PDB file of C-alpha atoms in Angstrom:
ATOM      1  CA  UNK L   1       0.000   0.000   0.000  1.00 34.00           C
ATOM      2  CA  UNK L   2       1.656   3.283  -1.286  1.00 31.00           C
ATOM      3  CA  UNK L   3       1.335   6.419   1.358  1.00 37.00           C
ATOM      4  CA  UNK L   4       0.418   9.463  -0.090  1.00 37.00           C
ATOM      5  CA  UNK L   5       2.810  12.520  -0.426  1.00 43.00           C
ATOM      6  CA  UNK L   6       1.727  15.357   1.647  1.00 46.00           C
ATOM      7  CA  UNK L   7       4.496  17.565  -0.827  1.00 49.00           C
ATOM      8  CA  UNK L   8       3.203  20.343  -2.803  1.00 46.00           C
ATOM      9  CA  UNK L   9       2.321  19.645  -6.170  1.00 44.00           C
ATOM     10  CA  UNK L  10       4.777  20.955  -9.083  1.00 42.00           C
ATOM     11  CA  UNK L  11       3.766  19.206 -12.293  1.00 43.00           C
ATOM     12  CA  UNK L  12       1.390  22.212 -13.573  1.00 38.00           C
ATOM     13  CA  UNK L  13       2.058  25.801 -14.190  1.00 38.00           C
ATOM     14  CA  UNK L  14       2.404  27.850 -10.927  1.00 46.00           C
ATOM     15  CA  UNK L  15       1.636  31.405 -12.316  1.00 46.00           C
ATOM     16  CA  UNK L  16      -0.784  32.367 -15.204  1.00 49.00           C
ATOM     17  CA  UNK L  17       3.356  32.973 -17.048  1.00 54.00           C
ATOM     18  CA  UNK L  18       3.031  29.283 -17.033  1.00 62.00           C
ATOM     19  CA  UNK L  19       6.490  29.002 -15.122  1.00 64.00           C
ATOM     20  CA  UNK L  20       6.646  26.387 -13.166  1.00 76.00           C
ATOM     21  CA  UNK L  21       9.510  23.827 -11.075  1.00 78.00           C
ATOM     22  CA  UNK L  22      10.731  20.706 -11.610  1.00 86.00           C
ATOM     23  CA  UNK L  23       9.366  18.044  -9.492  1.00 92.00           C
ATOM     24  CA  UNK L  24      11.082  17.339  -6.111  1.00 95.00           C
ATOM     25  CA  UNK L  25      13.604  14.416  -6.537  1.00 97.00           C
ATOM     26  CA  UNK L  26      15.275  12.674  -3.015  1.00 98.00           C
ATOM     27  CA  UNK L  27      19.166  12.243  -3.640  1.00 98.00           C
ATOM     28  CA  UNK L  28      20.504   9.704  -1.733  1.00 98.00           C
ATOM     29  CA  UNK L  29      24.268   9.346  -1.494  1.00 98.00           C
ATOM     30  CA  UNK L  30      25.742   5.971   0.052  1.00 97.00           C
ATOM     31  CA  UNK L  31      28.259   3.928  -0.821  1.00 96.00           C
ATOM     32  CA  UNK L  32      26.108   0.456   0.439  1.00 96.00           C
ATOM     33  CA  UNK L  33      24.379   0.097  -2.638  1.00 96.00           C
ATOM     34  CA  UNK L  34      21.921  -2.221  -0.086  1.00 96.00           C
ATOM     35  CA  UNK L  35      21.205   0.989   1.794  1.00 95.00           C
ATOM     36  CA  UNK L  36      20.535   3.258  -1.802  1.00 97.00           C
ATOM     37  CA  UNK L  37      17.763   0.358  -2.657  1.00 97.00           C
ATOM     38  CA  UNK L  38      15.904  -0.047   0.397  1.00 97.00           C
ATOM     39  CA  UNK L  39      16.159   4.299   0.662  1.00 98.00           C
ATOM     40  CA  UNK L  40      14.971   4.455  -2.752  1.00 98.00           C
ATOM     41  CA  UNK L  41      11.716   1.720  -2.009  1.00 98.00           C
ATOM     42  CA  UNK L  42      11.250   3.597   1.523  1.00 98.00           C
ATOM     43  CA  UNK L  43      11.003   6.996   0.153  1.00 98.00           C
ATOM     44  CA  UNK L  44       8.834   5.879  -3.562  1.00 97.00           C
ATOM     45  CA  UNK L  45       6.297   4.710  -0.814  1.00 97.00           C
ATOM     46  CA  UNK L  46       5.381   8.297  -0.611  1.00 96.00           C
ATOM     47  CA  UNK L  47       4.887   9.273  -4.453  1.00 96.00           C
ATOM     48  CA  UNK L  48       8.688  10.974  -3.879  1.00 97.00           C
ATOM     49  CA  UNK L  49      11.074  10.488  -7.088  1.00 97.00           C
ATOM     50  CA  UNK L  50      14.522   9.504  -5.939  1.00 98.00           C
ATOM     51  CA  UNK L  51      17.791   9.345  -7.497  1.00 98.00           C
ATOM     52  CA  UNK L  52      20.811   7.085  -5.856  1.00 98.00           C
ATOM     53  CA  UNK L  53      24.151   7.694  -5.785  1.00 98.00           C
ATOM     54  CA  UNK L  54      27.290   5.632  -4.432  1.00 97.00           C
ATOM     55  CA  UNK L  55      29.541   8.282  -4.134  1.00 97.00           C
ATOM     56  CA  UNK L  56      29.796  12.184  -3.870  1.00 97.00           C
ATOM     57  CA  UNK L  57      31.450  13.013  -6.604  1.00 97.00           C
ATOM     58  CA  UNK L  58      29.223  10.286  -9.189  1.00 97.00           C
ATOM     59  CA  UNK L  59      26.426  12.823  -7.729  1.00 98.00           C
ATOM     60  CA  UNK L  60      28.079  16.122  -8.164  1.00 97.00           C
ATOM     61  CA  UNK L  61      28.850  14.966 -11.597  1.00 97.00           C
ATOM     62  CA  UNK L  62      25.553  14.593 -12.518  1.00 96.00           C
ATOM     63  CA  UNK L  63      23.484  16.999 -10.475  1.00 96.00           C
ATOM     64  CA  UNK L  64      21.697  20.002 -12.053  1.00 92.00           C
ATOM     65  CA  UNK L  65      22.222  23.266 -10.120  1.00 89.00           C
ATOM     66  CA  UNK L  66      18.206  24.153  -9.438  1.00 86.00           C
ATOM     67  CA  UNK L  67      16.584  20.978  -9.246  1.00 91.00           C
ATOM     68  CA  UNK L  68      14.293  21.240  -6.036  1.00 93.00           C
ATOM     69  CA  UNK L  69      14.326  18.525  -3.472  1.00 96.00           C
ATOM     70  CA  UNK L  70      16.619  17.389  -1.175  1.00 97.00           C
ATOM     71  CA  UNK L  71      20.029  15.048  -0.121  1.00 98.00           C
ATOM     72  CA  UNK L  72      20.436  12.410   1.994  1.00 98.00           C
ATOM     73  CA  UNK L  73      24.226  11.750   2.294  1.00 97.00           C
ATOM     74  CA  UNK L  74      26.084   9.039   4.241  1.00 96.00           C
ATOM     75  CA  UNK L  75      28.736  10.259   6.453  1.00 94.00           C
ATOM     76  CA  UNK L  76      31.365   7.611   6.073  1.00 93.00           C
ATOM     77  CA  UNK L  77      32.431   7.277   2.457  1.00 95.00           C
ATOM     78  CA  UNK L  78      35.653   6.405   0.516  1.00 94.00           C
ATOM     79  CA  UNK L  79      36.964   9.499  -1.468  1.00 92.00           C
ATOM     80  CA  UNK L  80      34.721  11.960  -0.387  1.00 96.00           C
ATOM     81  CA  UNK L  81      32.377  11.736   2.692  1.00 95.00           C
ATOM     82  CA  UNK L  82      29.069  13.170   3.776  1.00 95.00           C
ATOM     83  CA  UNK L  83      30.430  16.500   5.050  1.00 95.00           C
ATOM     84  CA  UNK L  84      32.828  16.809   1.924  1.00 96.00           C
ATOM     85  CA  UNK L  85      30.196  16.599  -0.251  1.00 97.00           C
ATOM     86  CA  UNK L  86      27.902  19.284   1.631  1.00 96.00           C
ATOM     87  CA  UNK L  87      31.204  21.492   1.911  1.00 95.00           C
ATOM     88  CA  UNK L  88      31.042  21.186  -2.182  1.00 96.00           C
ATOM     89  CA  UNK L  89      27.091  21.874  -2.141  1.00 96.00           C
ATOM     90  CA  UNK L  90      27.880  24.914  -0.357  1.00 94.00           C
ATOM     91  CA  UNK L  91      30.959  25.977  -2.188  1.00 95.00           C
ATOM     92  CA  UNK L  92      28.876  25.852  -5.717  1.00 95.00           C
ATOM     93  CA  UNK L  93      25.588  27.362  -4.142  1.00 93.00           C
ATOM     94  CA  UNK L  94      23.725  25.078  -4.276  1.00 93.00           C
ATOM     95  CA  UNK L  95      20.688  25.246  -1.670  1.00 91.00           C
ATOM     96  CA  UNK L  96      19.500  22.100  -1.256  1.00 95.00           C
ATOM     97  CA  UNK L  97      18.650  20.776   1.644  1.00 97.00           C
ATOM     98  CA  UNK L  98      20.618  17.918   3.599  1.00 97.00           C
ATOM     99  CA  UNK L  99      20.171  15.395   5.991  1.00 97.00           C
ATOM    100  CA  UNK L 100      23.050  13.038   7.198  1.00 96.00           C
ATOM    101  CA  UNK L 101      22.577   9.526   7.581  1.00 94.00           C
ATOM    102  CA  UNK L 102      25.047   8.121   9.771  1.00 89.00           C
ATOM    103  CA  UNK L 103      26.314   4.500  11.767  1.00 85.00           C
ATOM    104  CA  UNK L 104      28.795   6.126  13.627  1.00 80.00           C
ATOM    105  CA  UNK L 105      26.861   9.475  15.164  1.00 73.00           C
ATOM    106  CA  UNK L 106      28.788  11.373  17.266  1.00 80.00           C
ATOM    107  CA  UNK L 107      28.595  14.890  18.701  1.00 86.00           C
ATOM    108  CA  UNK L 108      31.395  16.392  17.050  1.00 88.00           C
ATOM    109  CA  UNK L 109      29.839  15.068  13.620  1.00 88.00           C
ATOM    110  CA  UNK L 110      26.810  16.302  14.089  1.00 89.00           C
ATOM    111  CA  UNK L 111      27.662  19.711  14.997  1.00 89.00           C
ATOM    112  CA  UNK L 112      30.086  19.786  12.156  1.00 90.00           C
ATOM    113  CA  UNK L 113      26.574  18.387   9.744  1.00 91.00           C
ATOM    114  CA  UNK L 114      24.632  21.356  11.521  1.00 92.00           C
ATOM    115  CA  UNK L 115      27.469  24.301  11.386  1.00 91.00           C
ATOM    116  CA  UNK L 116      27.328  23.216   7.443  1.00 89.00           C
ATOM    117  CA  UNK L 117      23.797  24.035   7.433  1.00 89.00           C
ATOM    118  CA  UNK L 118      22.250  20.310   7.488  1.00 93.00           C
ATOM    119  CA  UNK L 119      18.301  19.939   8.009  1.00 95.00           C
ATOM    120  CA  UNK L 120      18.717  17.189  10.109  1.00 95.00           C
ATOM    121  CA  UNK L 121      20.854  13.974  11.319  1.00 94.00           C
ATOM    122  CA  UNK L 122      19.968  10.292  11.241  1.00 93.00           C
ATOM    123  CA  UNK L 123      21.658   7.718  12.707  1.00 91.00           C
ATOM    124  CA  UNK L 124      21.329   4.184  11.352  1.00 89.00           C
ATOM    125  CA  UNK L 125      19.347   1.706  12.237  1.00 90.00           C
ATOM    126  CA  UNK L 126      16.938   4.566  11.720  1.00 92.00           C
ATOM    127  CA  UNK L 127      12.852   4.960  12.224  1.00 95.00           C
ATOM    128  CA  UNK L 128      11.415   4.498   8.770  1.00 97.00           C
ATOM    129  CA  UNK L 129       8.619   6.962   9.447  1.00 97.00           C
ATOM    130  CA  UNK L 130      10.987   9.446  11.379  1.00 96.00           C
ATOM    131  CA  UNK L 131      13.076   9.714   8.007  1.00 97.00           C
ATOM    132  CA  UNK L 132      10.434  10.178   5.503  1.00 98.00           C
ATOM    133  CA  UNK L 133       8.824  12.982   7.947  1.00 97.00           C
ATOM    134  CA  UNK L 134      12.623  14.543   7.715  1.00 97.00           C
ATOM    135  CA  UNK L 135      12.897  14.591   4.100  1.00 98.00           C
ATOM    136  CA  UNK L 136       8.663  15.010   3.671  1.00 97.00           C
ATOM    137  CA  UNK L 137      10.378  18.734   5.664  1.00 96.00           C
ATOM    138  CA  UNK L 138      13.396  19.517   3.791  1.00 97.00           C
ATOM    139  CA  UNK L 139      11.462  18.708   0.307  1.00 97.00           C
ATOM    140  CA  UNK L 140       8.427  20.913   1.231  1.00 95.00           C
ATOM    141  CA  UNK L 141      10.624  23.544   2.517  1.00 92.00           C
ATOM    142  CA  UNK L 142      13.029  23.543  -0.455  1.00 93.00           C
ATOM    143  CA  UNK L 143      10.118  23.272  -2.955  1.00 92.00           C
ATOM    144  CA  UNK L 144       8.263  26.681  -0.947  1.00 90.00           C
ATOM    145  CA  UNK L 145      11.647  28.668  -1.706  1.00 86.00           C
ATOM    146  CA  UNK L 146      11.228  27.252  -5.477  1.00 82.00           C
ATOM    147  CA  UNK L 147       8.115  28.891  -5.475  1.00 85.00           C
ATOM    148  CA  UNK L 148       8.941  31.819  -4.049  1.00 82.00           C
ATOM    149  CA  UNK L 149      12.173  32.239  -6.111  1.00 75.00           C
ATOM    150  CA  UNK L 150      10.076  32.065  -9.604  1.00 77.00           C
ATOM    151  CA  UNK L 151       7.438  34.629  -8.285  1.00 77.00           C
ATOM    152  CA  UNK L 152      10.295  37.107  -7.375  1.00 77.00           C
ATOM    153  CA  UNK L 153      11.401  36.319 -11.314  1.00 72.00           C
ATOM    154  CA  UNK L 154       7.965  36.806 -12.730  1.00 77.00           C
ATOM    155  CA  UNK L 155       7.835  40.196 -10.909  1.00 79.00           C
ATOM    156  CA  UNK L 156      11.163  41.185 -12.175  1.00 79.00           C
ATOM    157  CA  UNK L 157      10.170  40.201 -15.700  1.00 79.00           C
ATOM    158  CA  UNK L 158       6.604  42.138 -15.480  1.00 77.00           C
ATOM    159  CA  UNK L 159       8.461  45.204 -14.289  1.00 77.00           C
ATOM    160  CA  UNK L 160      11.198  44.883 -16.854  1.00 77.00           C
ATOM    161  CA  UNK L 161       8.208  44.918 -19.540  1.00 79.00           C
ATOM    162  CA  UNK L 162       7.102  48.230 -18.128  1.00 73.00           C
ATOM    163  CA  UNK L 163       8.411  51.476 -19.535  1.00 59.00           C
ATOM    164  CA  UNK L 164       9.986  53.902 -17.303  1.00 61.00           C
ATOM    165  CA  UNK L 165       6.740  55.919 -17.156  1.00 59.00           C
ATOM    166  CA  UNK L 166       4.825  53.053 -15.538  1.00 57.00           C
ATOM    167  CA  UNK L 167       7.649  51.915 -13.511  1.00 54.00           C
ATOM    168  CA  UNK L 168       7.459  54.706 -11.534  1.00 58.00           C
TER     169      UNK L 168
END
């Protein structure tokens, strides 16, 4: 039995411009490709689309600056960990959301994952229903800035249309 998604829809037009957002995709970042699978089953239970990843950089590679949702990253990786890759998020600008899964949680971690600017911090074995309510959060709040970022750009491109006469 599939769970419904509580996330805002995105699939039509937003404005009568007929702009509109991408639909929210759940990255998950892990290097146990067991874990990516049974993320990616857990979080298409709730209608969510979800890309998996078993490395940092095979998802900084590939991910598109813009694309609403949110990241799950493991904290314990070869190459490039958890907090690496949210240091990268950070250094390109990229606002997405993140929440750091972890089997070894400790203080200092965490408060390293939060100073970065993570959403929240799992540890493993985790709550299947407390880590869907954590990314149903980060999603809906990353897809409300979405939102809010193409109204500011449909204003900006209705007062750009106005002569200087009107504009004042």
């Amino acid at each position: 039995m599939k769970r419904e998604s509580n996330i805002l829809s995105t699939t039509a037009p937003l404005t009568e411009t007929g702009m509109t957002i991408p639909e929210p995709t759940v990255f998950v970042v892990d290097d146990d490709a067991a874990i990516c699978n049974a993320l990616q089953w857990l979080i298409e239970s709730v209608n969510l689309n979800v890309e998996t990843y078993t490395s940092g950089h095979e998802f900084l590679e590939t991910y598109v600056p813009g694309r609403p949702g949110c990241v799950v990253l493991d904290v314990r990786m070869p190459e490039m960990s958890g907090l690496d890759v949210q240091r990268e998020l950070e250094a390109r600008s990229i606002d997405l959301p993140v929440i750091i899964l972890t089997g070894y949680g400790d203080m200092q971690t965490a408060i390293r994952a939060f100073k970065s600017g993570a959403v929240d911090f799992v540890q493993k074995p985790f709550n299947n229903q407390n880590l869907l309510d954590a990314i149903q959060r980060a999603v809906r709040k990353n897809v409300e800035v979405a939102q809010q970022n193409v109204f500011v750009a449909e204003v900006r491109q209705r007062l750009d249309l106005l002569s200087t006469g009107e504009s004042e």
